[in-house]
Short mmCIF file of C-alpha atoms in Angstrom, two decimals:
data_model
loop_
_atom_site.label_atom_id
_atom_site.label_comp_id
_atom_site.label_asym_id
_atom_site.label_seq_id
_atom_site.Cartn_x
_atom_site.Cartn_y
_atom_site.Cartn_z
CA MET A 128 14.28 143.06 206.18
CA SER A 129 14.73 142.40 202.36
CA LEU A 130 12.73 139.79 200.76
CA SER A 131 15.71 137.73 199.61
CA ARG A 132 17.07 137.82 203.58
CA LEU A 133 13.94 135.78 204.84
CA THR A 134 13.00 134.05 201.80
CA TRP A 135 16.10 131.95 202.19
CA PRO A 136 16.32 130.72 205.37
CA LEU A 137 12.24 130.07 205.16
CA GLY A 138 12.88 128.47 202.21
CA VAL A 139 15.69 126.12 203.78
CA SER A 140 13.70 125.41 207.08
CA ALA A 141 10.59 124.39 205.31
CA VAL A 142 12.48 121.92 202.97
CA ALA A 143 13.94 120.47 206.17
CA LEU A 144 10.99 120.14 207.86
CA VAL A 145 9.36 118.58 204.62
CA VAL A 146 12.33 115.86 204.75
CA TRP A 147 11.77 115.14 208.19
CA GLU A 148 7.77 114.67 207.89
CA ALA A 149 8.51 112.45 205.16
CA ALA A 150 11.72 110.52 206.39
CA VAL A 151 9.38 109.59 209.61
CA GLY A 152 6.54 108.15 207.22
CA ALA A 153 8.75 106.42 205.34
CA LEU A 154 11.44 104.72 207.92
CA GLY A 155 8.39 103.99 209.87
CA ILE A 156 9.97 106.00 213.06
CA LYS A 157 8.03 105.94 216.32
CA ALA A 158 6.47 108.70 217.73
CA VAL A 159 8.43 108.27 220.94
CA VAL A 160 11.91 108.64 219.24
CA LEU A 161 11.47 111.21 216.94
CA PRO A 162 7.51 112.71 216.16
CA ARG A 163 6.68 114.19 212.98
CA PRO A 164 6.85 117.86 213.07
CA SER A 165 3.00 117.94 211.82
CA ALA A 166 2.39 116.35 214.90
CA ILE A 167 4.67 118.65 217.17
CA ALA A 168 2.97 121.36 215.65
CA ALA A 169 -0.68 119.58 216.79
CA VAL A 170 0.68 119.32 220.54
CA VAL A 171 1.92 122.81 220.35
CA LEU A 172 -1.77 123.89 219.54
CA GLU A 173 -3.85 121.36 221.05
CA ARG A 174 -2.01 121.69 224.99
CA TRP A 175 -0.99 125.41 224.39
CA PRO A 176 -2.42 126.35 227.86
CA LEU A 177 0.24 123.80 229.47
CA LEU A 178 3.04 125.03 227.51
CA LEU A 179 2.04 128.51 228.51
CA GLU A 180 1.73 127.63 231.84
CA HIS A 181 5.39 126.39 231.99
CA LEU A 182 6.90 128.83 229.81
CA TRP A 183 5.57 131.80 231.85
CA PRO A 184 8.04 131.71 234.62
CA THR A 185 10.84 130.62 232.31
CA PHE A 186 10.07 133.86 230.27
CA TYR A 187 10.10 136.35 233.06
CA GLN A 188 13.07 134.72 234.88
CA ILE A 189 15.13 134.28 232.46
CA LEU A 190 14.47 138.64 231.65
CA LEU A 191 15.41 138.89 235.19
CA GLY A 192 18.54 136.85 235.02
CA PHE A 193 19.41 139.15 231.84
CA ALA A 194 18.52 142.02 233.57
CA LEU A 195 20.52 141.36 236.57
CA SER A 196 23.52 140.51 234.33
CA VAL A 197 23.05 144.08 232.67
CA VAL A 198 22.48 146.57 235.54
CA GLY A 199 23.02 144.37 238.46
CA ALA A 200 19.86 145.14 239.83
CA ASP A 201 18.17 143.33 242.71
CA ASN A 202 15.42 140.89 242.20
CA TYR A 203 12.94 141.90 244.13
CA VAL A 204 10.62 142.65 241.41
CA ARG A 205 10.28 139.25 240.50
CA GLY A 206 7.41 139.14 243.32
CA LEU A 207 5.35 140.91 241.76
CA PHE A 208 5.07 138.57 239.08
CA ASP A 209 4.44 135.61 241.54
CA PRO A 210 1.54 136.50 243.90
CA ASP A 211 1.05 133.21 245.35
CA MET A 212 4.66 132.11 246.81
CA TRP A 213 5.28 134.98 249.53
CA PHE A 214 7.06 132.34 251.79
CA ALA A 215 9.60 132.18 248.78
CA LEU A 216 9.65 135.62 248.45
CA LEU A 217 10.10 136.16 252.01
CA VAL A 218 13.57 133.55 251.98
CA THR A 219 14.61 134.72 248.15
CA ALA A 220 14.13 138.21 249.48
CA THR A 221 16.69 137.52 252.37
CA TYR A 222 19.29 135.68 250.48
CA SER A 223 19.18 138.59 247.77
CA LEU A 224 19.00 141.30 250.20
CA ILE A 225 22.99 139.34 251.03
CA THR A 226 23.86 139.42 247.56
CA VAL A 227 22.63 142.90 246.39
CA PRO A 228 25.99 144.20 246.75
CA VAL A 229 27.28 141.33 244.72
CA GLN A 230 25.10 141.89 242.21
CA LEU A 231 25.52 145.41 242.13
CA GLY A 232 29.00 144.86 241.77
CA LEU A 233 28.90 142.75 238.52
CA GLY A 234 28.02 143.39 235.35
CA PHE A 235 27.95 146.81 234.13
CA VAL A 236 28.98 147.93 236.99
CA MET A 237 31.64 145.67 237.78
CA ALA A 238 32.88 146.38 234.39
CA VAL A 239 33.47 150.32 234.86
CA LEU A 240 34.82 149.43 237.78
CA LEU A 241 37.32 147.11 236.12
CA VAL A 242 38.24 149.63 233.58
CA TYR A 243 38.73 153.02 236.07
CA SER A 244 40.53 150.52 238.73
CA GLU A 245 43.62 148.50 238.06
CA ARG A 246 43.78 147.13 241.27
CA ILE A 247 40.17 145.30 241.01
CA ARG A 248 41.21 144.57 237.39
CA LYS A 249 44.49 143.00 238.17
CA GLY A 250 42.52 141.35 241.41
CA VAL A 251 39.23 140.90 240.48
CA LEU A 252 39.47 139.93 236.70
CA PRO A 253 41.37 136.55 236.56
CA LEU A 254 38.80 135.66 239.08
CA ILE A 255 36.22 136.13 236.71
CA VAL A 256 37.80 134.64 233.80
CA THR A 257 38.54 131.51 236.02
CA SER A 258 34.88 131.58 237.72
CA GLN A 259 34.12 131.21 233.41
CA ILE A 260 36.23 128.05 233.17
CA VAL A 261 34.35 126.20 235.63
CA PRO A 262 31.11 124.88 233.68
CA LYS A 263 27.88 126.34 235.05
CA VAL A 264 25.59 123.76 234.57
CA ALA A 265 27.72 121.33 236.97
CA VAL A 266 27.40 124.16 239.55
CA ALA A 267 23.31 124.10 239.21
CA PRO A 268 22.67 121.40 241.79
CA LEU A 269 25.66 122.90 244.16
CA LEU A 270 23.44 125.98 243.74
CA VAL A 271 20.14 123.90 244.80
CA VAL A 272 22.36 122.81 248.18
CA TRP A 273 22.68 126.26 248.94
CA PHE A 274 20.02 128.17 247.83
CA GLY A 275 17.37 125.77 247.73
CA THR A 276 14.62 124.87 245.21
CA GLY A 277 13.68 128.40 244.65
CA ASP A 278 13.53 130.42 242.44
CA LEU A 279 17.26 132.46 243.66
CA SER A 280 18.77 129.37 242.42
CA ARG A 281 17.63 129.86 238.90
CA LEU A 282 18.05 133.42 238.97
CA LEU A 283 21.95 132.90 240.10
CA LEU A 284 22.58 130.53 237.32
CA ALA A 285 21.31 132.48 234.71
CA PHE A 286 23.15 135.24 236.24
CA LEU A 287 26.57 133.34 236.63
CA ILE A 288 26.48 132.09 232.51
CA ALA A 289 24.88 135.33 231.43
CA PHE A 290 27.07 137.97 232.59
CA PHE A 291 30.56 137.57 231.69
CA PRO A 292 29.62 138.71 227.93
CA ILE A 293 28.12 141.66 229.31
CA VAL A 294 31.39 142.16 231.36
CA ILE A 295 33.92 141.00 228.97
CA ASN A 296 32.35 143.81 226.08
CA THR A 297 31.79 146.79 228.14
CA VAL A 298 35.41 146.76 229.36
CA VAL A 299 36.46 146.41 226.04
CA GLY A 300 33.71 149.17 224.49
CA LEU A 301 34.98 151.31 227.36
CA THR A 302 38.58 150.87 226.96
CA SER A 303 39.15 150.62 223.21
CA VAL A 304 38.31 154.09 222.55
CA ASP A 305 40.98 155.57 220.35
CA ASP A 306 43.67 157.42 221.93
CA ASP A 307 42.88 160.42 219.35
CA TYR A 308 39.27 160.56 220.99
CA ILE A 309 40.57 161.02 224.50
CA LYS A 310 43.02 163.55 223.68
CA MET A 311 40.73 165.79 221.86
CA ALA A 312 38.36 165.96 224.37
CA ARG A 313 40.78 166.57 227.16
CA ALA A 314 41.90 169.41 224.40
CA PHE A 315 38.60 170.99 224.47
CA MET A 316 38.64 170.78 228.28
CA GLY A 317 37.01 167.99 228.74
CA THR A 318 36.45 166.70 232.41
CA ARG A 319 37.04 162.94 233.45
CA TRP A 320 33.92 161.85 233.72
CA GLN A 321 32.38 163.63 230.72
CA ILE A 322 35.08 161.72 228.80
CA PHE A 323 33.08 158.79 230.49
CA ALA A 324 29.55 159.83 229.79
CA LYS A 325 30.20 161.68 226.27
CA ILE A 326 32.74 159.26 224.60
CA ARG A 327 33.66 156.09 226.70
CA LEU A 328 30.27 155.00 226.90
CA PRO A 329 28.59 155.88 223.52
CA HIS A 330 31.53 154.51 222.37
CA ALA A 331 31.08 150.99 224.10
CA LEU A 332 27.29 150.76 223.14
CA PRO A 333 27.94 148.47 220.24
CA LEU A 334 29.97 146.42 221.69
CA ILE A 335 27.69 146.51 225.12
CA PHE A 336 24.69 145.40 223.05
CA GLY A 337 26.90 142.52 221.47
CA GLY A 338 27.47 141.33 224.94
CA MET A 339 23.38 141.36 225.80
CA LYS A 340 23.08 139.35 222.61
CA ILE A 341 25.21 136.49 223.48
CA SER A 342 23.80 136.83 227.52
CA ILE A 343 20.23 136.89 226.30
CA THR A 344 20.64 133.33 224.86
CA LEU A 345 22.86 132.14 227.92
CA ALA A 346 20.10 133.67 230.34
CA VAL A 347 17.60 130.96 228.30
CA ILE A 348 20.29 128.30 228.94
CA GLY A 349 20.85 129.12 232.08
CA ILE A 350 17.44 128.98 233.71
CA VAL A 351 16.35 125.98 231.87
CA VAL A 352 18.89 123.96 232.74
CA ALA A 353 18.08 125.25 236.71
CA GLU A 354 14.84 123.93 235.99
CA PHE A 355 15.81 120.68 234.76
CA VAL A 356 17.91 120.27 238.38
CA ALA A 357 15.13 121.22 240.72
CA ALA A 358 12.30 122.98 240.00
CA GLN A 359 8.27 122.47 239.99
CA ARG A 360 7.04 124.32 237.06
CA GLY A 361 8.66 126.10 233.83
CA ILE A 362 9.70 124.90 230.45
CA GLY A 363 12.72 122.87 231.81
CA TYR A 364 10.65 120.75 234.09
CA LEU A 365 8.02 120.52 231.66
CA ILE A 366 10.57 118.91 229.28
CA VAL A 367 12.11 116.86 232.08
CA MET A 368 8.56 115.78 233.24
CA ALA A 369 7.50 114.86 229.67
CA ASN A 370 10.46 112.92 229.32
CA GLY A 371 9.91 111.26 232.22
CA LEU A 372 6.23 110.20 230.57
CA LEU A 373 8.09 109.32 227.49
CA ASP A 374 5.71 111.88 225.72
CA THR A 375 8.35 112.98 222.75
CA PRO A 376 5.91 115.15 221.28
CA LEU A 377 5.10 117.02 224.10
CA MET A 378 9.23 117.56 224.81
CA MET A 379 9.35 118.76 221.17
CA ALA A 380 6.33 121.09 221.67
CA ALA A 381 8.14 122.02 224.92
CA ILE A 382 11.47 122.73 222.84
CA ALA A 383 10.12 124.42 219.95
CA VAL A 384 7.93 126.71 222.32
CA LEU A 385 11.09 127.77 224.15
CA SER A 386 13.29 128.59 221.12
CA ALA A 387 10.53 130.58 219.48
CA MET A 388 10.46 132.42 223.09
CA GLY A 389 14.45 132.36 222.66
CA LEU A 390 14.29 133.90 218.96
CA ALA A 391 11.93 136.95 220.40
CA LEU A 392 13.80 137.51 223.29
CA TYR A 393 16.71 137.87 220.85
CA GLY A 394 14.72 139.60 218.47
CA LEU A 395 13.86 142.68 221.13
CA VAL A 396 17.39 143.00 222.33
CA VAL A 397 17.99 143.92 218.31
CA ALA A 398 15.69 145.69 218.11
CA LEU A 399 16.72 147.67 220.96
CA GLU A 400 19.77 148.05 219.55
CA ARG A 401 18.71 149.39 216.28
CA VAL A 402 16.90 152.48 218.22
CA VAL A 403 19.87 153.01 220.99
CA VAL A 404 22.93 152.57 218.45
CA TYR A 405 21.55 154.65 215.82
CA TRP A 406 24.64 155.56 214.22
CA HIS A 407 26.02 152.05 214.13
CA VAL A 408 24.77 149.77 211.09
CA PRO A 409 25.37 146.30 212.82
CA ALA A 410 26.50 143.06 210.85
CA GLU A 411 23.70 140.15 209.74
CA THR A 412 22.08 140.25 213.38
CA THR A 413 18.28 138.54 213.33
CA ALA A 414 18.18 134.78 212.76
CA GLY A 415 15.63 134.53 210.03
CA GLY A 416 14.85 131.11 210.51
CA THR A 417 11.75 129.39 212.24
CA PRO A 418 12.26 126.81 214.66
CA MET B 51 34.26 189.00 214.38
CA ALA B 52 37.74 188.93 215.16
CA THR B 53 39.93 188.15 218.26
CA VAL B 54 42.42 189.32 219.69
CA PRO B 55 45.35 186.54 218.70
CA ASP B 56 47.57 185.13 221.46
CA SER B 57 51.11 185.46 221.55
CA VAL B 58 53.27 182.24 221.88
CA GLU B 59 56.84 182.23 223.90
CA ILE B 60 58.86 178.72 223.59
CA GLU B 61 61.72 178.61 225.79
CA LYS B 62 64.47 175.84 225.89
CA VAL B 63 61.75 173.38 226.04
CA CYS B 64 63.10 169.75 226.46
CA LYS B 65 60.84 166.97 226.31
CA THR B 66 62.21 163.15 227.54
CA TYR B 67 59.55 160.54 227.34
CA ALA B 68 59.48 158.14 230.91
CA SER B 69 60.73 155.72 228.30
CA GLY B 70 63.74 157.82 228.32
CA LEU B 71 63.58 158.66 224.54
CA GLN B 72 64.30 162.23 224.39
CA ALA B 73 61.67 164.31 221.58
CA LEU B 74 62.79 167.78 222.18
CA ARG B 75 65.95 169.49 223.00
CA ASP B 76 66.30 173.31 223.81
CA VAL B 77 63.30 174.37 221.37
CA THR B 78 62.96 177.91 221.30
CA PHE B 79 60.83 180.19 219.35
CA ARG B 80 58.13 183.11 219.43
CA VAL B 81 54.94 183.12 217.44
CA ALA B 82 53.85 186.79 217.27
CA PRO B 83 50.01 187.60 217.76
CA GLY B 84 47.79 186.78 214.51
CA GLU B 85 50.97 185.28 213.17
CA PHE B 86 50.47 181.86 210.83
CA VAL B 87 53.55 179.30 212.17
CA SER B 88 54.71 175.66 210.44
CA LEU B 89 56.67 173.70 212.00
CA LEU B 90 57.88 171.48 209.18
CA GLY B 91 60.23 168.01 209.78
CA PRO B 92 59.81 164.21 208.69
CA SER B 93 57.74 161.94 210.86
CA GLY B 94 59.51 161.71 214.08
CA CYS B 95 61.17 165.09 214.51
CA GLY B 96 59.02 165.31 217.73
CA LYS B 97 56.47 168.22 215.60
CA SER B 98 53.59 166.57 217.11
CA THR B 99 54.86 165.93 220.50
CA LEU B 100 55.63 169.98 220.53
CA LEU B 101 52.18 170.83 219.91
CA LEU B 102 51.05 168.61 222.34
CA LEU B 103 52.87 170.21 224.94
CA LEU B 104 51.87 173.59 223.82
CA ALA B 105 48.04 171.94 224.01
CA GLY B 106 48.70 171.35 227.43
CA LEU B 107 48.07 167.93 226.58
CA LEU B 108 51.74 167.19 227.94
CA PRO B 109 53.79 168.73 230.74
CA VAL B 110 57.06 169.37 229.85
CA SER B 111 60.37 167.96 231.18
CA SER B 112 62.30 171.28 231.55
CA GLY B 113 61.85 174.72 229.83
CA SER B 114 58.55 176.80 229.67
CA ILE B 115 55.83 177.53 227.10
CA ARG B 116 53.42 180.70 227.46
CA ILE B 117 50.46 181.41 225.89
CA ASP B 118 49.80 185.30 226.07
CA THR B 119 52.29 185.74 229.04
CA THR B 120 50.75 182.78 230.81
CA VAL B 121 52.83 179.60 231.55
CA VAL B 122 50.48 176.40 230.05
CA THR B 123 50.18 173.56 232.39
CA ALA B 124 46.83 172.39 231.20
CA PRO B 125 44.72 172.74 228.09
CA ARG B 126 43.16 176.70 227.64
CA PRO B 127 39.84 176.99 226.49
CA ASP B 128 40.87 179.90 224.12
CA VAL B 129 42.68 177.33 222.12
CA GLY B 130 41.74 175.44 219.41
CA MET B 131 42.97 172.00 218.34
CA VAL B 132 42.67 169.78 214.89
CA PHE B 133 44.21 166.54 214.88
CA GLN B 134 45.39 164.72 212.11
CA SER B 135 42.21 162.09 211.92
CA ALA B 136 38.61 164.47 212.19
CA VAL B 137 38.03 162.53 215.50
CA LEU B 138 34.61 163.16 215.41
CA LEU B 139 32.21 161.34 217.15
CA PRO B 140 30.29 158.72 215.25
CA TRP B 141 26.51 159.30 217.16
CA ARG B 142 26.49 163.05 216.87
CA THR B 143 25.16 165.12 213.88
CA LEU B 144 27.92 167.42 211.90
CA LEU B 145 26.21 170.35 214.23
CA ASP B 146 26.47 168.44 217.33
CA ASN B 147 29.94 167.79 216.80
CA VAL B 148 31.06 171.59 216.34
CA LEU B 149 29.46 172.09 219.45
CA LEU B 150 31.26 169.64 221.30
CA PRO B 151 33.47 171.90 223.16
CA VAL B 152 30.68 174.24 224.03
CA GLU B 153 28.97 171.45 225.67
CA LEU B 154 32.64 170.18 226.92
CA LEU B 155 32.56 173.95 228.85
CA ARG B 156 28.90 174.03 229.81
CA LEU B 157 28.11 176.80 228.17
CA PRO B 158 24.63 177.68 226.84
CA ARG B 159 24.17 175.87 223.27
CA ARG B 160 21.81 178.42 222.21
CA ALA B 161 23.88 181.15 222.32
CA HIS B 162 26.70 179.09 220.21
CA GLU B 163 24.37 176.86 217.83
CA GLU B 164 23.96 180.24 215.26
CA ARG B 165 27.97 180.42 215.71
CA ALA B 166 28.22 176.82 214.71
CA ARG B 167 26.22 176.69 211.42
CA GLU B 168 27.64 180.31 210.31
CA LEU B 169 31.09 178.21 210.24
CA LEU B 170 29.73 175.27 208.67
CA ALA B 171 28.46 177.64 205.81
CA MET B 172 32.04 179.17 205.69
CA ALA B 173 33.18 175.88 205.45
CA GLY B 174 30.30 175.30 202.87
CA ILE B 175 29.04 172.30 204.36
CA GLU B 176 25.81 174.02 206.36
CA ASP B 177 23.66 171.65 204.22
CA PHE B 178 24.44 168.42 206.35
CA ALA B 179 24.29 170.10 209.53
CA ALA B 180 21.76 166.78 210.58
CA ARG B 181 24.00 164.29 208.99
CA LEU B 182 26.01 161.99 211.04
CA PRO B 183 29.60 161.83 210.35
CA HIS B 184 29.56 158.09 208.56
CA GLU B 185 27.67 159.33 205.70
CA LEU B 186 30.14 162.03 204.67
CA SER B 187 33.72 162.14 202.64
CA GLY B 188 37.32 162.37 204.95
CA GLY B 189 37.72 165.98 203.60
CA THR B 190 33.88 166.90 204.49
CA LYS B 191 34.88 165.33 208.25
CA GLN B 192 38.22 167.38 208.45
CA ARG B 193 36.20 170.75 207.57
CA VAL B 194 33.76 169.77 210.91
CA ALA B 195 36.83 169.41 212.79
CA ILE B 196 38.32 172.24 212.09
CA CYS B 197 34.76 174.38 212.91
CA ARG B 198 34.76 172.23 215.81
CA ALA B 199 38.06 173.65 216.87
CA LEU B 200 36.82 177.32 215.79
CA VAL B 201 33.24 177.38 217.38
CA LEU B 202 34.93 179.07 220.85
CA ARG B 203 36.78 181.92 218.51
CA PRO B 204 40.19 180.43 219.82
CA ARG B 205 42.62 182.91 219.99
CA LEU B 206 45.43 180.36 218.96
CA LEU B 207 44.64 177.56 216.58
CA LEU B 208 47.12 174.40 216.83
CA MET B 209 46.74 171.87 213.83
CA ASP B 210 48.40 168.28 213.45
CA GLU B 211 49.04 167.70 209.82
CA PRO B 212 45.45 168.12 209.82
CA PHE B 213 45.29 167.11 205.76
CA SER B 214 47.56 164.67 205.99
CA ALA B 215 44.88 161.69 205.66
CA LEU B 216 43.44 163.54 202.78
CA ASP B 217 43.58 163.22 198.74
CA ALA B 218 46.42 165.39 196.74
CA LEU B 219 44.04 167.28 195.26
CA THR B 220 41.25 167.45 198.68
CA ARG B 221 44.55 168.64 200.41
CA ASP B 222 44.89 171.48 198.23
CA ARG B 223 41.48 172.56 198.52
CA MET B 224 41.29 172.59 201.97
CA ALA B 225 44.39 174.64 202.75
CA LEU B 226 43.10 177.28 200.38
CA GLU B 227 39.87 176.95 202.47
CA LEU B 228 41.76 177.40 205.78
CA LEU B 229 43.45 180.50 204.38
CA ARG B 230 39.70 181.90 203.69
CA LEU B 231 38.79 181.47 206.98
CA TRP B 232 42.02 182.62 208.79
CA GLU B 233 41.60 185.52 206.58
CA GLN B 234 38.22 186.19 208.44
CA LEU B 235 39.52 185.10 211.90
CA ARG B 236 43.13 185.79 212.13
CA PRO B 237 44.39 183.70 215.47
CA THR B 238 47.18 182.81 215.95
CA VAL B 239 48.30 179.47 214.31
CA VAL B 240 50.68 176.82 214.71
CA PHE B 241 50.32 174.71 211.47
CA VAL B 242 52.61 170.92 211.98
CA THR B 243 53.10 169.50 208.51
CA HIS B 244 55.53 167.39 206.43
CA ALA B 245 54.89 168.47 203.42
CA ILE B 246 57.32 171.40 202.32
CA ARG B 247 54.84 172.83 199.51
CA GLU B 248 51.78 173.18 201.78
CA ALA B 249 53.83 174.76 204.70
CA VAL B 250 54.53 177.61 201.80
CA PHE B 251 51.70 177.67 200.53
CA VAL B 252 50.10 178.54 204.23
CA SER B 253 52.65 180.30 206.33
CA ASP B 254 53.98 183.40 207.33
CA ARG B 255 57.15 181.83 208.69
CA VAL B 256 57.90 177.97 208.36
CA LEU B 257 60.41 176.29 211.01
CA VAL B 258 62.62 173.08 210.18
CA MET B 259 63.05 170.63 212.94
CA SER B 260 65.40 168.22 212.28
CA PRO B 261 64.94 164.73 214.30
CA ARG B 262 66.31 163.04 217.32
CA PRO B 263 65.89 164.63 219.52
CA GLY B 264 63.73 167.09 217.60
CA THR B 265 65.51 170.71 217.40
CA ILE B 266 64.92 173.94 215.48
CA GLY B 267 67.78 174.08 213.03
CA PHE B 268 66.43 176.58 210.43
CA GLU B 269 63.42 179.28 209.49
CA THR B 270 62.38 180.92 207.20
CA ASP B 271 59.84 184.24 206.42
CA VAL B 272 57.77 183.47 203.64
CA LYS B 273 56.93 186.98 202.54
CA LEU B 274 54.46 186.01 199.56
CA PRO B 275 51.60 188.83 199.41
CA ARG B 276 47.82 187.38 201.10
CA PRO B 277 45.20 186.21 200.46
CA ARG B 278 47.16 183.67 198.31
CA GLY B 279 45.56 181.41 195.67
CA LEU B 280 46.22 178.38 194.58
CA SER B 281 48.24 179.21 191.46
CA ILE B 282 50.56 181.02 193.62
CA GLN B 283 52.40 177.65 193.77
CA GLU B 284 53.35 178.26 190.25
CA SER B 285 54.96 181.50 190.89
CA GLU B 286 58.82 181.31 190.92
CA GLU B 287 59.38 182.97 194.49
CA PHE B 288 57.08 180.21 195.66
CA ASN B 289 59.52 177.69 194.16
CA ARG B 290 62.16 179.64 195.64
CA TYR B 291 61.05 178.79 199.14
CA ALA B 292 59.91 175.24 198.49
CA GLY B 293 63.15 174.46 197.23
CA SER B 294 65.25 176.29 200.50
CA LEU B 295 63.42 174.36 202.88
CA ARG B 296 63.85 171.77 200.90
CA ARG B 297 67.86 171.81 201.05
CA ALA B 298 67.60 172.44 204.55
CA ILE B 299 65.35 169.49 205.60
CA GLU B 300 68.01 167.03 203.52
CA ALA B 301 71.64 169.04 205.12
CA GLU B 302 69.65 168.12 208.96
CA GLU B 303 69.09 164.98 207.72
CA VAL B 304 72.35 163.94 206.94
CA VAL B 305 74.09 165.46 209.91
#
């Protein structure tokens, strides 16, 4: 990463923070309305254990929601991080058992099916697209009614929000291979499976990663929104709680920490992309600014 | 090094697409083992379609195509193909691109790697074996595509306007290099082009195709001595061949 790529966004951010700090002081704005950046930073430093306690569940649920969207794998792994909620796990496990086939059919697997079966494409793709028009945020309370206030609702919401870009990008990636490549592979006696594994899939990888970059940010939104609606912990819950106490500095500290985490997750996907899609030089992908 | 080349027999081949477009009508010709034959014609005359039929990538509507006396129904391992664009896989090094046909046929890589390196060396690009395609020029990429088509020692090489995407200078040099490779390996070649001088330069025989529906209207043996150098293009004989082919194409277009 070159120096100028970092200095410009950092410089602009720094100027904005200085203006903010000065404006709050000069205009006499109360901390309840808008705290100074320095006050927010102080909260982050002082109440770090509290923030971390709530960041952790948000973090692993985002990762899980994202992972579900990528592979449609089941969510038993969740229990490993959550040893003191065995009952909830049992309930969730039961639900997840029911939803496993559904989950397996979504994400990447769904994309492959959409590409290779015309019937599924014609029958299911319109439903998927339509489901994206429904505002997921509005569905959150409904999920709570159906699946309770446990982790399952949260994961489902994150999954519902996050999986669409991955499905669509994977479909586009698998089908946008230039016909000449398919002809070439067939002329050299490639089988259908070989054409999928050696040509379509690698060709789709840059686009799949494009979808993953969108999905990871959407997964953050999904989990936090779900935590707004129903949760006893998590950063979303902390924000709602701080709001109730009119503790604006804590709210903004939570938002800052959340943003940093989202950025880190995004960076992780970008780093993975650089390794996996080594032949592809991605356009400007990393956000260089600080929250 | 040399392989036994295939013969090609095309008999009354017609091809009509599902859309109703008749691409080829009653195409009949024979290519002798080891012969270098060009199909010359304007775009849309069905010459690329004919090549796809030969490759077994498209079925004929009627008539028959035989390679080495066997009727073609599917792609064959003893046929190599070069396309208009290089169609190299961008995530594979040049060497791995050349070895793709080996991999697709599940043959041992080890046994063919030496052959692949040898071909890259013959094409003068062995130093780039570990590079990725996006780092290289169009000419180099097309050289790799030719090496890929030759890696399994094909007895028939099909080339679909392989140099048409290259600039004029690179084109001339590539044609020369192709002849050098061909003289060492001697497969049968069916070479599709719309460039008259290129057809004369590389071929033993040139078949002129006329469009809508594509048929073969005119053919001529090119009795220029081999090996040929670029300077042969200045000879009177060369220009006489080029002239007669140009007139044949013009005559077909008037009809």
